[in-house]
Short mmCIF file of C-alpha atoms in Angstrom, two decimals:
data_model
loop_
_atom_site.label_atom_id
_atom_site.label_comp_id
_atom_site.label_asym_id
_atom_site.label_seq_id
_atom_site.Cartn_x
_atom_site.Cartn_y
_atom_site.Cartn_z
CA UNK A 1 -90.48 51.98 82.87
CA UNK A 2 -89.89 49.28 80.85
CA UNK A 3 -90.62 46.73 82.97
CA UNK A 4 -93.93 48.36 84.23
CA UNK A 5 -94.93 48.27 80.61
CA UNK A 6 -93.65 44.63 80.21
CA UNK A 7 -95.56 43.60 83.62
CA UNK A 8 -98.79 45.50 81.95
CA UNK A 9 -98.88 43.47 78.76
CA UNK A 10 -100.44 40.42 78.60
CA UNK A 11 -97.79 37.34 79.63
CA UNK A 12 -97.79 36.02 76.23
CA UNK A 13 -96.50 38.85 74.29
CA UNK A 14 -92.89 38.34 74.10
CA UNK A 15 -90.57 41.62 73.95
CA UNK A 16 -87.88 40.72 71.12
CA UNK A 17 -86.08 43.71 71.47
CA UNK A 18 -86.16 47.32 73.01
CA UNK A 19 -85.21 50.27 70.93
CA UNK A 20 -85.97 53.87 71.32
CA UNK A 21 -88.01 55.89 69.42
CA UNK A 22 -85.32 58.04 68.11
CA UNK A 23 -83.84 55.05 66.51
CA UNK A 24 -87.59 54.07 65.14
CA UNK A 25 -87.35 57.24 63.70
CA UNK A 26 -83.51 57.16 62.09
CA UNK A 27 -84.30 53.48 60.35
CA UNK A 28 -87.90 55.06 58.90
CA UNK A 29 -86.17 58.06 57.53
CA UNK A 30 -82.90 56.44 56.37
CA UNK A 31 -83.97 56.00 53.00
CA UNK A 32 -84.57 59.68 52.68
CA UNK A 33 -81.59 60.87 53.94
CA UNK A 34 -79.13 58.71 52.14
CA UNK A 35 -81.46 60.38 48.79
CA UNK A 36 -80.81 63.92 50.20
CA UNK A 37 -77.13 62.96 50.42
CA UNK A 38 -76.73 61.80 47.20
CA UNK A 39 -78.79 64.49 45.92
CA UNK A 40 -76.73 67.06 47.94
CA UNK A 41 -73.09 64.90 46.00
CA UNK A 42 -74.57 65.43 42.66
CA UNK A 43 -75.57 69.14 42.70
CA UNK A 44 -71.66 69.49 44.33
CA UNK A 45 -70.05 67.63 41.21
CA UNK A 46 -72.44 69.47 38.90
CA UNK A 47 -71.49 72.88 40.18
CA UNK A 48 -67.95 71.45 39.94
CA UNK A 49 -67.94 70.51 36.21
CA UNK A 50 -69.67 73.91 35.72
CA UNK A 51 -66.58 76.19 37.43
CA UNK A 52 -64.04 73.74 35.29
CA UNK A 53 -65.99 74.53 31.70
CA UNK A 54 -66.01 78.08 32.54
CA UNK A 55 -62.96 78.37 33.73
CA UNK A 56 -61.67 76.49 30.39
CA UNK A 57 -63.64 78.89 28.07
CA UNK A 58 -62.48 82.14 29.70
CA UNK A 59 -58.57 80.68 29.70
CA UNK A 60 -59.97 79.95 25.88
CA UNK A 61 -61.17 83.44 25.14
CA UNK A 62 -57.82 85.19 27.45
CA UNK A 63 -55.51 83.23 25.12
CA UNK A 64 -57.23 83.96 21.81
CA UNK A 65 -57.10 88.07 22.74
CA UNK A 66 -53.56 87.70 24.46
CA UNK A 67 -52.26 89.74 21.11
CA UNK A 68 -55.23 92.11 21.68
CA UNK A 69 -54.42 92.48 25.18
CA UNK A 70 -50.46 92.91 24.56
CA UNK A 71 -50.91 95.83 21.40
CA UNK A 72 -53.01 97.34 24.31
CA UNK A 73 -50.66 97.18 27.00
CA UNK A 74 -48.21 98.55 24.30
CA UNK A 75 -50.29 101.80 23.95
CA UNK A 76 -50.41 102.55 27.92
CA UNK A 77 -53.40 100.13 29.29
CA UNK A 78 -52.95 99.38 32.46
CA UNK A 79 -53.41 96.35 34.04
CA UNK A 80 -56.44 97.09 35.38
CA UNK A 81 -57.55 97.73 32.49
CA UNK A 82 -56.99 94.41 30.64
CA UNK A 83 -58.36 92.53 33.88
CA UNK A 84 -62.02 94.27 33.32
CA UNK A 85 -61.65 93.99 29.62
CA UNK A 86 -61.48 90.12 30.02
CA UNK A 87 -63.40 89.79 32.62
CA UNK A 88 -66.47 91.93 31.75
CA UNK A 89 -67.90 89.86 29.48
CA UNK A 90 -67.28 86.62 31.36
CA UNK A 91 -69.13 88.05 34.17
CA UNK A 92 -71.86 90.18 32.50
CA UNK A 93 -73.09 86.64 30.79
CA UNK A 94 -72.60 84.83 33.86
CA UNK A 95 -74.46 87.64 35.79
CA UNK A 96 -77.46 87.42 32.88
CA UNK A 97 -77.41 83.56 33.14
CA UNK A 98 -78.05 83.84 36.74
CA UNK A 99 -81.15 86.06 36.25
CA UNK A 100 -82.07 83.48 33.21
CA UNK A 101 -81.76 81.17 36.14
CA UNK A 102 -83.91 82.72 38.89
CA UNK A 103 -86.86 83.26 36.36
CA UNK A 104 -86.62 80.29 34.74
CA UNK A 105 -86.51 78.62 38.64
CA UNK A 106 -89.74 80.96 39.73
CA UNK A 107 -91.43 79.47 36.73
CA UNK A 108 -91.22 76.04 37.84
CA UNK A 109 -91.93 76.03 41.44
CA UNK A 110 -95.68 75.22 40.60
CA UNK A 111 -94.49 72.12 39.18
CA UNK A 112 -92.36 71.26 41.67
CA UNK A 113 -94.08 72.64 45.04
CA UNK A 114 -95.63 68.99 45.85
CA UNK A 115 -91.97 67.94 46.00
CA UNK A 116 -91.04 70.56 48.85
CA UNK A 117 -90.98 69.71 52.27
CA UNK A 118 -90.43 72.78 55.15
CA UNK A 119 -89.81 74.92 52.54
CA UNK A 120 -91.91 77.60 51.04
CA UNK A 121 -92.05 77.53 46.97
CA UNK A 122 -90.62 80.96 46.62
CA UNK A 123 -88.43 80.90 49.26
CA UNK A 124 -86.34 84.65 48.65
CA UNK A 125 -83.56 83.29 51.10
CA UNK A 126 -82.69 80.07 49.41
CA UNK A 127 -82.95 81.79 46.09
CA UNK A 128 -80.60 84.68 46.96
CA UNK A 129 -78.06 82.15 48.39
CA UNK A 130 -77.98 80.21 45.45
CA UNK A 131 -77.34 83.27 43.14
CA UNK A 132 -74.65 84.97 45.13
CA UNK A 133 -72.85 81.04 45.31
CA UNK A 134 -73.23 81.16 41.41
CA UNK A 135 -71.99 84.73 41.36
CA UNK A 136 -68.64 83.77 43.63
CA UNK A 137 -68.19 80.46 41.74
CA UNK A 138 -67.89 82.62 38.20
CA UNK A 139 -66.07 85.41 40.04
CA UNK A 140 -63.09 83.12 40.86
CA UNK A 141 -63.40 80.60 37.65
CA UNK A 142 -62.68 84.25 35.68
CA UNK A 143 -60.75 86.22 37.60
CA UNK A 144 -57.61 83.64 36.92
CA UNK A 145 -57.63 83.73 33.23
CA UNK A 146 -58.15 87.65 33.43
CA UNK A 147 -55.25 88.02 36.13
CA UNK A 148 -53.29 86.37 33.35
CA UNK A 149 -53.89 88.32 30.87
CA UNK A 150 -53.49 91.43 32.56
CA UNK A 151 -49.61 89.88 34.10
CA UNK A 152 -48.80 89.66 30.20
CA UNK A 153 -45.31 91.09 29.48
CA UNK A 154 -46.58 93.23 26.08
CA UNK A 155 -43.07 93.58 24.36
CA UNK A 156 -42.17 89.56 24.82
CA UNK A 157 -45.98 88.50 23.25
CA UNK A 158 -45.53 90.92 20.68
CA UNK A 159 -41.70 89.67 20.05
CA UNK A 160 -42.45 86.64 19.82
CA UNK A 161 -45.56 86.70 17.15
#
């Protein structure tokens, strides 16, 4: 085919090279791709630093109220107990913040809808996959610190205060 084409073309047009038109394609959309990438490495690392800062201020909070935690072991709390008393509140303002999120998110997709390509503005999938990641990521940076706190021998904390 290529040399039908060649034969076609007037004898003076030289043929440099012959490339496909999937590889046309790649080199025009490189620079894109390599921006999604780094795009895609960014929001990773971001969401990274985010699980380590919560997880520090919940281990924070859990080893501020480990006294708390041991005088109510000490009157017949169980474990359970002390898990969903430190992790409630990590999770009910994590739970808010992702609402805060989601609003604050449907609010700007006017200003950002020319930068959207295949994707509707309000697109309920993408949103709902994005909250239940956030959800998971501040289920497991809490649920260490609270499984902590709830392990806590009460009569060695309390000894040793």
């Amino acid at each position: 085919a290529v040399r039908a084409i060649a034969k076609s073309l007037d004898p003076r047009v030289v043929i440099d090279r012959v490339t496909t038109f999937e590889a046309v394609v790649a080199r025009a959309f490189a620079p894109w791709r390599l921006s999604a990438w780094m795009f895609t490495l960014f929001a990773a690392l971001a969401s990274l630093l985010a699980a380590v800062g919560l997880f520090s201020l919940v281990s924070l909070n859990v080893a501020s109220r480990q006294r708390e935690f041991a005088i109510r072991m000490a009157l017949g709390a169980l474990p359970r107990h002390i898990l969903r008393l430190a992790a409630g509140s990590a999770l009910w303002l994590g739970a808010l913040g992702v609402a805060l999120g989601l609003l604050v998110a449907l609010a700007a997709t006017r200003a950002l809808q020319s930068l959207l390509f295949g994707v509707e503005a309000v697109d309920g999938v993408t949103y709902a996959s994005v909250a239940a990641l956030v959800l998971g990521m501040i289920s497991l940076a809490v649920y260490w610190p609270a499984r902590r706190a709830a392990t806590v021998q009460a009569s060695v904390l309390l000894r040793r205060e």
